[in-house]
């Protein structure tokens, strides 16, 4: 499929790279492609960034038929732009589409579309240390029809947002509250899919934690409220007595690419990793007997986010002296080193924008 390009007439003034924040600025262009059940995907195009007109009866507004991805383009010191494991994102987009009965897009075409868009807006990939261009592909149902049905019309959109360094003043550990009422996802539901609905369901607990002075919640499983699943919108890892334990992917946990990368690095460093169920009771015991050495969330936005305090059943527990642990720091340095091209990538994770 040929991607049509319609360039913007007036280019925006680019924001100050030292105050980008997250998801507040958008580039000059966006990628759009339509889907019709009879025609398949058609009319891939890069057009000026702007509002999209939709019929008020569109599926996405009523039944939440929406999936997305989150990834970044990084500018190296030599000026070249590169991506980190982009095909993993596009394969996950396929899995999410399958779960929500949205149309699947070929990962190879997604890569082509994303590269074409980033090339048009290449000047928007920021240069300042720690900054990047956040890439947000999303697909939603757009049938002008209120009946509940799998969608016949969809739209794929890719938008780009220059984002600031996640950590401006060094990596500060965060305070986390264990959520024992609301759940994010259940096995058999949509937890493993990256869909907007999961986020909608998680907002109330996030708000409650924030009101109590915590930055995120630690999610428990939806059946027994006993096993740890994720932290906020990140996967979570605990170093207990020399072994890194992370919740197994049993359907309700999002299969993070940062998680997968951390596991690979840890194994190569000879650190034992266990993907299994981990109960809050086991965690409490590890805190009590001093074997919980480090705890951190991991995801594209923050890379790793150390947990400095855990509130369990209303009681605060300090973790790792409220500091980033040495293994968490090593994972952060290695992953960011590979992503920004400061250290060699022995894994084939990096895909350059220009061949
Ligand atoms: C995106 C996401 C993650 C992290 O995935 P990465 O691929 O590492 O960015 C973890 N949990 C949830 C709920 C997510 O949406």
XYZ file of C-alpha atoms and ligand atoms in Angstrom:
370
model
C 0.000 0.000 0.000
C 1.295 3.400 -1.002
C 1.300 5.971 1.825
C -0.003 9.330 0.582
C 1.645 12.391 2.150
C -0.079 15.750 2.519
C 2.306 18.217 4.140
C 1.135 20.879 6.605
C 1.069 24.422 5.175
C 2.069 26.106 8.406
C 4.518 24.408 10.723
C 4.182 24.864 14.476
C 6.742 26.596 16.666
C 8.513 23.810 18.518
C 8.261 23.809 22.314
C 11.193 24.453 24.667
C 13.020 21.123 25.072
C 13.688 21.748 28.747
C 9.956 21.924 29.619
C 8.282 19.285 27.457
C 6.460 17.263 30.097
C 4.538 14.234 28.861
C 1.950 14.134 26.075
C 1.257 17.856 25.967
C 2.757 18.797 22.591
C 2.053 17.175 19.237
C 3.991 17.311 15.990
C 2.902 18.771 12.640
C 1.589 15.541 11.137
C -0.313 12.364 11.934
C -0.856 9.046 10.195
C -4.385 7.861 9.376
C -5.735 4.706 7.748
C -9.332 3.507 7.331
C -10.721 0.023 7.627
C -13.864 -1.428 6.146
C -14.849 -5.040 6.683
C -15.280 -5.578 2.912
C -12.304 -3.538 1.718
C -9.816 -4.215 4.530
C -7.376 -1.427 5.433
C -7.257 1.365 2.856
C -6.050 4.921 2.192
C -2.968 5.096 4.432
C -2.015 8.755 4.631
C 0.118 11.277 6.472
C -1.802 14.522 6.929
C -1.514 17.693 9.032
C -2.156 17.009 12.745
C -5.677 17.997 13.707
C -9.156 17.006 14.904
C -10.902 13.936 13.508
C -14.637 14.176 12.712
C -16.636 11.166 13.906
C -20.318 10.341 13.948
C -21.640 10.699 17.524
C -22.921 7.135 17.332
C -19.418 5.762 16.659
C -18.659 2.519 18.510
C -15.660 3.900 20.380
C -17.777 6.489 22.254
C -20.273 3.951 23.560
C -18.593 0.601 23.936
C -14.950 1.490 24.343
C -13.626 -0.341 21.285
C -10.107 1.074 21.441
C -6.550 -0.247 21.682
C -3.234 1.558 21.641
C 0.536 1.269 21.843
C 3.192 3.409 23.487
C 6.783 3.555 22.264
C 9.571 6.033 21.636
C 12.043 7.323 19.063
C 15.404 8.248 20.596
C 17.999 10.683 19.227
C 21.564 9.527 19.586
C 24.513 11.811 20.249
C 25.460 11.623 16.552
C 22.003 12.936 15.610
C 20.617 9.644 14.264
C 17.132 8.568 15.334
C 16.356 5.025 16.478
C 13.572 2.858 17.921
C 13.636 0.231 20.679
C 12.036 -3.173 19.858
C 9.271 -1.625 17.690
C 8.154 -4.959 16.266
C 7.327 -6.114 19.805
C 4.911 -3.207 20.076
C 3.309 -3.999 16.732
C 2.917 -7.677 17.587
C 1.294 -6.694 20.876
C -1.028 -4.364 18.935
C -2.090 -7.422 16.936
C -2.797 -9.366 20.147
C -4.805 -6.444 21.552
C -6.773 -6.174 18.287
C -7.568 -9.872 18.374
C -8.906 -9.605 21.955
C -11.179 -6.641 21.178
C -12.253 -7.873 17.715
C -10.691 -4.837 16.090
C -8.990 -5.290 12.714
C -5.413 -6.508 12.762
C -2.633 -4.540 11.079
C 0.436 -6.273 9.680
C 3.406 -5.413 11.968
C 5.677 -4.864 8.937
C 3.245 -2.290 7.590
C 3.008 -0.622 11.025
C 6.795 -0.235 11.014
C 6.692 1.270 7.523
C 3.893 3.687 8.500
C 5.622 4.752 11.716
C 8.956 5.296 9.963
C 7.275 7.319 7.196
C 5.570 9.556 9.784
C 8.672 10.024 11.936
C 10.698 10.891 8.807
C 8.216 13.672 7.952
C 8.452 15.034 11.521
C 12.074 14.029 12.179
C 13.011 17.523 13.390
C 10.582 16.972 16.249
C 12.727 14.248 17.841
C 14.241 16.319 20.661
C 17.985 16.557 21.270
C 18.237 17.291 24.982
C 19.521 14.542 27.302
C 16.743 12.195 28.395
C 14.129 13.544 25.962
C 12.465 11.455 23.244
C 9.609 11.385 20.766
C 6.695 9.423 22.195
C 4.789 7.460 19.563
C 1.133 6.642 20.130
C -0.542 4.349 17.583
C -4.219 3.581 18.272
C -7.111 1.779 16.608
C -10.793 2.286 17.366
C -14.203 1.190 16.156
C -16.056 3.806 14.107
C -19.340 2.215 13.052
C -22.146 4.819 13.020
C -24.484 2.369 14.758
C -25.574 1.843 18.374
C -26.039 -1.917 18.148
C -23.504 -3.944 20.080
C -21.557 -5.755 17.424
C -17.961 -6.365 16.357
C -16.882 -3.370 14.302
C -17.077 -3.080 10.520
C -15.339 0.297 10.293
C -12.188 1.342 12.101
C -9.531 3.961 12.047
C -5.817 3.587 12.770
C -4.110 6.756 13.913
C -0.478 7.431 14.847
C 0.371 10.630 16.673
C 3.758 11.845 17.918
C 4.607 13.829 21.026
C 8.038 15.141 22.064
C 8.429 14.270 25.749
C 10.773 15.397 28.487
C 13.121 13.420 30.639
C 11.078 11.324 33.077
C 13.596 11.997 35.812
C 14.626 15.619 36.020
C 16.291 15.580 39.425
C 17.630 12.032 39.587
C 15.584 8.905 40.157
C 13.375 9.375 43.184
C 11.689 6.303 44.668
C 7.890 6.463 44.727
C 5.312 5.697 47.407
C 2.895 2.942 46.426
C -0.390 1.870 48.007
C -1.658 -1.695 47.753
C -5.214 -1.513 46.373
C -7.418 -4.173 47.917
C -10.864 -3.187 46.626
C -10.783 -2.163 42.964
C -9.101 -4.452 40.460
C -7.621 -3.500 37.105
C -8.280 -6.697 35.216
C -9.220 -10.339 35.618
C -8.107 -13.481 33.873
C -10.271 -13.941 30.800
C -10.805 -10.195 30.595
C -8.706 -7.637 28.744
C -5.761 -7.228 31.130
C -3.182 -8.488 28.645
C -4.475 -6.150 25.934
C -3.409 -2.519 25.806
C -6.885 -1.023 25.689
C -8.378 2.223 26.923
C -11.007 0.389 28.972
C -8.380 -0.999 31.355
C -7.300 2.546 32.102
C -10.877 3.745 32.627
C -11.339 0.999 35.217
C -8.136 1.936 37.031
C -8.722 5.662 37.529
C -10.734 5.498 40.749
C -8.050 3.582 42.665
C -5.375 5.912 41.295
C -7.348 8.920 42.506
C -7.838 7.383 45.957
C -4.099 6.648 46.277
C -3.216 10.168 45.177
C -5.538 11.667 47.791
C -3.626 9.710 50.432
C -0.273 10.998 49.169
C 0.730 7.956 47.116
C 1.785 8.175 43.502
C 0.396 4.835 42.290
C -1.385 1.677 43.336
C -0.136 -1.883 43.475
C -2.813 -3.990 41.807
C -3.840 -7.368 43.165
C -5.500 -10.212 41.283
C -9.235 -9.918 40.743
C -10.252 -13.280 42.205
C -8.545 -13.577 45.583
C -7.094 -10.052 46.014
C -4.009 -11.903 47.114
C -1.443 -11.999 44.303
C 0.470 -9.002 42.983
C -0.145 -8.027 39.364
C 1.176 -4.594 38.349
C 2.063 -1.186 39.742
C 0.034 1.650 38.214
C 0.465 1.168 34.467
C 3.797 -0.597 34.835
C 4.940 -4.147 35.399
C 6.533 -4.795 38.762
C 9.600 -6.674 39.998
C 10.864 -7.543 43.463
C 14.371 -8.647 44.373
C 13.929 -11.100 47.220
C 17.010 -12.782 48.684
C 18.999 -12.414 45.453
C 16.224 -13.576 43.121
C 14.098 -11.237 41.019
C 10.438 -12.243 41.230
C 7.869 -10.827 38.812
C 4.220 -11.805 38.337
C 3.734 -14.448 35.640
C 1.742 -13.526 32.520
C -1.483 -15.391 33.207
C -3.869 -13.161 31.237
C -4.521 -10.202 33.526
C -1.020 -8.703 33.402
C 0.128 -6.589 30.456
C 3.127 -8.220 28.741
C 5.471 -5.238 28.922
C 8.406 -4.894 26.572
C 10.464 -3.255 29.323
C 9.611 -6.242 31.552
C 10.745 -8.650 28.835
C 13.971 -6.663 28.336
C 14.719 -6.574 32.087
C 14.238 -10.346 32.332
C 16.646 -10.898 29.434
C 19.312 -8.616 30.923
C 18.980 -10.126 34.415
C 19.320 -13.675 33.071
C 22.399 -12.671 31.074
C 23.904 -11.139 34.196
C 23.365 -14.410 36.035
C 20.636 -13.020 38.297
C 17.963 -15.667 38.931
C 14.520 -14.574 37.715
C 11.232 -16.200 38.642
C 8.027 -15.460 36.748
C 5.381 -16.712 39.123
C 2.565 -15.746 41.430
C 3.711 -13.613 44.351
C 1.308 -12.999 47.217
C 1.105 -9.911 49.397
C 1.700 -12.204 52.387
C 4.984 -13.420 50.892
C 5.967 -9.825 50.281
C 5.076 -8.822 53.859
C 7.180 -11.690 55.140
C 10.131 -10.654 52.949
C 9.844 -7.120 54.327
C 9.655 -8.438 57.899
C 12.682 -10.726 57.612
C 14.754 -8.248 55.638
C 15.013 -10.265 52.405
C 13.145 -7.753 50.203
C 16.177 -6.015 48.727
C 14.701 -3.949 45.874
C 11.302 -3.262 44.301
C 10.568 -1.380 41.103
C 8.043 -0.785 38.355
C 9.101 -0.998 34.713
C 7.618 0.453 31.528
C 8.459 2.556 28.478
C 7.797 5.953 30.076
C 9.961 5.686 33.217
C 12.098 2.666 32.168
C 12.367 1.672 35.833
C 10.728 3.331 38.818
C 12.014 2.281 42.248
C 9.476 1.746 45.025
C 10.582 3.436 48.249
C 7.489 2.825 50.337
C 4.678 0.293 50.214
C 1.440 0.820 52.074
C -0.125 -2.545 52.880
C -3.509 -2.641 54.636
C -3.016 0.935 55.786
C 0.493 0.352 57.178
C 3.524 1.988 55.517
C 6.677 -0.078 55.004
C 9.970 1.418 53.837
C 11.663 -0.483 50.973
C 15.422 -0.543 50.295
C 16.043 2.439 52.557
C 13.847 4.556 50.236
C 16.698 4.633 47.700
C 17.198 3.173 44.231
C 18.856 -0.232 44.601
C 22.055 -1.202 42.714
C 20.325 -3.724 40.439
C 17.493 -1.306 39.612
C 20.124 1.326 38.782
C 22.068 -1.112 36.579
C 18.917 -2.019 34.644
C 18.133 1.665 34.181
C 21.655 2.500 32.983
C 21.790 -0.448 30.594
C 18.339 0.019 29.060
C 18.665 3.787 28.631
C 22.231 3.276 27.358
C 20.968 0.965 24.605
C 17.929 3.125 23.830
C 19.908 6.340 23.353
C 22.773 4.541 21.586
C 25.347 5.179 24.299
C 26.211 1.515 24.688
C 26.268 -1.373 22.227
C 23.091 -3.387 21.626
C 24.059 -7.066 21.524
C 20.396 -8.135 21.267
C 19.228 -6.619 17.984
C 16.691 -4.489 19.890
C 17.541 -1.265 18.073
C 15.950 -0.365 14.717
C 17.346 2.775 13.071
C 14.978 5.252 11.383
C 17.179 5.416 8.277
C 18.621 2.157 6.946
C 2.048 -0.281 28.539
C 1.851 -0.920 29.853
C 2.916 -1.528 30.578
C 4.361 -1.445 30.161
O 4.622 -1.948 28.900
P 5.941 -1.497 28.124
O 5.845 -2.235 26.842
O 7.097 -1.907 28.933
O 5.864 -0.018 27.964
C 2.615 -2.185 31.749
N 1.357 -2.228 32.236
C 0.325 -1.646 31.591
C -1.033 -1.725 32.176
C 0.539 -0.967 30.386
O -0.488 -0.379 29.774
